[in-house]
Amino acid sequence: MSSLYLALALFLLLTLVAGLWRVGRGPTAADRMLAAQLFGTTAVAILLLLAEAMDSPGLRDVALVFALLAAITVVAFTRRAWQPERLPTSEPERLAERAGGAA
Amino acid sequence: MILNLASIALLLAGALFFLAGTVGLLRFPDVYTRLHALTKADNLGLGMLIAGLALQAESWVLLGKLLLIWLLVLTASAAASHLVANQALARGIMPWRR
Amino acid sequence: METLITPGNDAWVAVLNLLLDGLLGLLLLWLAWRTLASADLFRAIVLFIAFGLVLAMIWARLDAADIALAEAAIGAGVTGALLLAALARLHPDRPGTQARPRGSDAS
């Protein structure tokens, strides 16, 4: 069983490495951020598998902290670093602007 | 024995969803479709992996902790997807059309 | 169960451990290099977050769950958010950073 956990952890690490391509490429900032979000989830999965394989239950707490803090980075990203140039004040206004301007 | 086989099947299915999520992130054409791929990996991939691990859990405390981790990741991924999609629309990024 | 999965379990575990540790180490070095060499500040931040994740996993592999916990909380969670908030105030018109000033409600 232990070797299966380790093999799966290695496989997930390889998918993480593949996801790095999107960080380097990603046309918009959101694409890079989404890759980081996927890395966070993958790290949670790897840590849970490692906790089982290495028989050290403390690693589950690390996975728990990762899961807890997963949202913070993306929230900071959308609230701070990726604001539109002009902030429309309300939802109807934004809808109207989109219907008028972008189409 | 049955429990072990079910656990292995769930773990492999979870890994498969992580692979699908990564391939989607790499291959899909725009932010919205990539969000779709990402949430599959978050929700189903981690969900199945955690279900597979939970079948091996020795105690109820461990089961609760695994479930809590999954719920937290679900919340985070739902919130993140909503925020990113909303912000992308507000910035005028058009959804991809064939 | 052990014999069902793998006949020579110990050898497999040793090989998998080696591959996992080697890949993690190389990945950490590569991420550190890319983070420092990246011209695009936003990409550097995302790479730094990934760096923190990989570093936490390495501490986990070294059986140092407490340090991994600290790295997870500080490195991947808080520092990433702080750097993003800092980037939003920095170089608003520099191409590639994608950052825009928040205007009047930046407090």
CSV table of N, CA and C in Angstrom, one decimal, chain A residues 22-23 25-37 74 77-78 81-83, chain B residues 31 34 84 87-88 91 93, chain C residues 40-43 46 84 87 96-100:
chain,number,residue,atom,x,y,z
A,22,ARG,N,1.9,26.5,-17.7
A,22,ARG,CA,0.8,27.5,-17.8
A,22,ARG,C,1.3,28.7,-17.0
A,23,VAL,N,2.0,28.6,-15.9
A,23,VAL,CA,2.5,29.8,-15.2
A,23,VAL,C,3.4,30.6,-16.1
A,25,ARG,N,3.5,30.5,-19.4
A,25,ARG,CA,2.9,30.9,-20.7
A,25,ARG,C,1.8,31.9,-20.4
A,26,GLY,N,0.8,31.5,-19.6
A,26,GLY,CA,-0.5,32.1,-19.4
A,26,GLY,C,-0.7,33.5,-19.9
A,27,PRO,N,-1.5,33.7,-20.9
A,27,PRO,CA,-1.7,35.0,-21.5
A,27,PRO,C,-2.1,36.1,-20.4
A,28,THR,N,-3.1,35.8,-19.6
A,28,THR,CA,-3.6,36.8,-18.6
A,28,THR,C,-3.0,36.4,-17.3
A,29,ALA,N,-3.0,37.3,-16.3
A,29,ALA,CA,-2.6,37.1,-15.0
A,29,ALA,C,-3.4,36.0,-14.3
A,30,ALA,N,-4.7,36.0,-14.7
A,30,ALA,CA,-5.6,35.0,-14.0
A,30,ALA,C,-5.2,33.6,-14.4
A,31,ASP,N,-4.7,33.3,-15.6
A,31,ASP,CA,-4.3,32.0,-15.9
A,31,ASP,C,-3.1,31.5,-15.0
A,32,ARG,N,-2.2,32.4,-14.8
A,32,ARG,CA,-1.1,32.1,-13.9
A,32,ARG,C,-1.6,31.8,-12.5
A,33,MET,N,-2.5,32.6,-12.0
A,33,MET,CA,-3.1,32.4,-10.7
A,33,MET,C,-3.8,31.1,-10.6
A,34,LEU,N,-4.6,30.8,-11.6
A,34,LEU,CA,-5.3,29.5,-11.6
A,34,LEU,C,-4.3,28.3,-11.5
A,35,ALA,N,-3.2,28.4,-12.1
A,35,ALA,CA,-2.2,27.4,-12.0
A,35,ALA,C,-1.7,27.3,-10.6
A,36,ALA,N,-1.5,28.4,-9.9
A,36,ALA,CA,-1.1,28.4,-8.5
A,36,ALA,C,-2.2,27.8,-7.6
A,37,GLN,N,-3.5,28.0,-7.9
A,37,GLN,CA,-4.6,27.4,-7.2
A,37,GLN,C,-4.5,25.9,-7.3
A,74,VAL,N,-5.9,33.9,-3.8
A,74,VAL,CA,-6.7,34.2,-4.9
A,74,VAL,C,-7.6,35.4,-4.6
A,77,PHE,N,-5.5,38.4,-4.9
A,77,PHE,CA,-5.2,38.6,-6.3
A,77,PHE,C,-6.4,39.4,-7.0
A,78,THR,N,-7.6,38.9,-6.8
A,78,THR,CA,-8.7,39.5,-7.4
A,78,THR,C,-9.1,40.9,-6.8
A,81,ALA,N,-4.7,42.9,-7.1
A,81,ALA,CA,-3.7,43.0,-8.2
A,81,ALA,C,-4.4,43.0,-9.5
A,82,TRP,N,-5.7,42.6,-9.6
A,82,TRP,CA,-6.3,42.4,-10.9
A,82,TRP,C,-7.6,43.1,-11.0
A,83,GLN,N,-7.6,44.4,-10.6
A,83,GLN,CA,-8.8,45.2,-10.7
A,83,GLN,C,-8.9,45.8,-12.1
B,31,VAL,N,-9.9,31.7,-20.0
B,31,VAL,CA,-9.9,31.6,-18.6
B,31,VAL,C,-11.1,30.8,-18.1
B,34,ARG,N,-10.7,27.2,-18.5
B,34,ARG,CA,-9.7,26.7,-17.6
B,34,ARG,C,-10.2,26.6,-16.2
B,84,VAL,N,-12.7,35.0,-9.7
B,84,VAL,CA,-11.9,35.1,-11.0
B,84,VAL,C,-12.8,35.3,-12.2
B,87,GLN,N,-14.3,38.8,-12.1
B,87,GLN,CA,-13.3,39.8,-12.4
B,87,GLN,C,-12.9,39.8,-13.9
B,88,ALA,N,-12.9,38.6,-14.4
B,88,ALA,CA,-12.5,38.5,-15.9
B,88,ALA,C,-13.6,39.1,-16.7
B,91,ARG,N,-13.4,42.8,-16.5
B,91,ARG,CA,-12.3,43.3,-17.3
B,91,ARG,C,-12.6,43.2,-18.8
B,93,ILE,N,-13.0,40.4,-20.6
B,93,ILE,CA,-12.5,39.2,-21.4
B,93,ILE,C,-13.7,38.4,-21.8
C,40,ASP,N,8.9,39.5,-15.5
C,40,ASP,CA,7.5,39.8,-15.2
C,40,ASP,C,7.3,39.6,-13.7
C,41,LEU,N,7.0,40.7,-13.0
C,41,LEU,CA,6.9,40.6,-11.5
C,41,LEU,C,5.7,39.7,-11.1
C,42,PHE,N,4.6,39.8,-11.8
C,42,PHE,CA,3.5,38.9,-11.4
C,42,PHE,C,3.8,37.5,-11.5
C,43,ARG,N,4.5,37.1,-12.6
C,43,ARG,CA,4.9,35.7,-12.8
C,43,ARG,C,5.9,35.3,-11.7
C,46,VAL,N,3.8,34.4,-8.6
C,46,VAL,CA,3.2,33.1,-8.7
C,46,VAL,C,4.2,32.0,-8.6
C,84,LEU,N,1.2,40.2,-3.6
C,84,LEU,CA,0.3,40.7,-4.5
C,84,LEU,C,-0.3,42.1,-4.2
C,87,LEU,N,2.4,44.5,-5.1
C,87,LEU,CA,2.5,44.7,-6.6
C,87,LEU,C,1.4,45.7,-7.1
C,96,GLY,N,3.3,44.3,-18.4
C,96,GLY,CA,3.6,42.9,-18.0
C,96,GLY,C,3.2,42.7,-16.6
C,97,THR,N,3.1,43.7,-15.7
C,97,THR,CA,2.8,43.4,-14.3
C,97,THR,C,1.3,43.3,-14.2
C,98,GLN,N,0.5,43.8,-15.1
C,98,GLN,CA,-1.0,43.6,-15.1
C,98,GLN,C,-1.6,44.3,-13.9
C,99,ALA,N,-0.8,45.1,-13.2
C,99,ALA,CA,-1.4,45.7,-12.0
C,99,ALA,C,-1.9,47.1,-12.3
C,100,ARG,N,-3.0,47.5,-11.7
C,100,ARG,CA,-3.6,48.8,-11.9
C,100,ARG,C,-3.8,49.4,-10.6
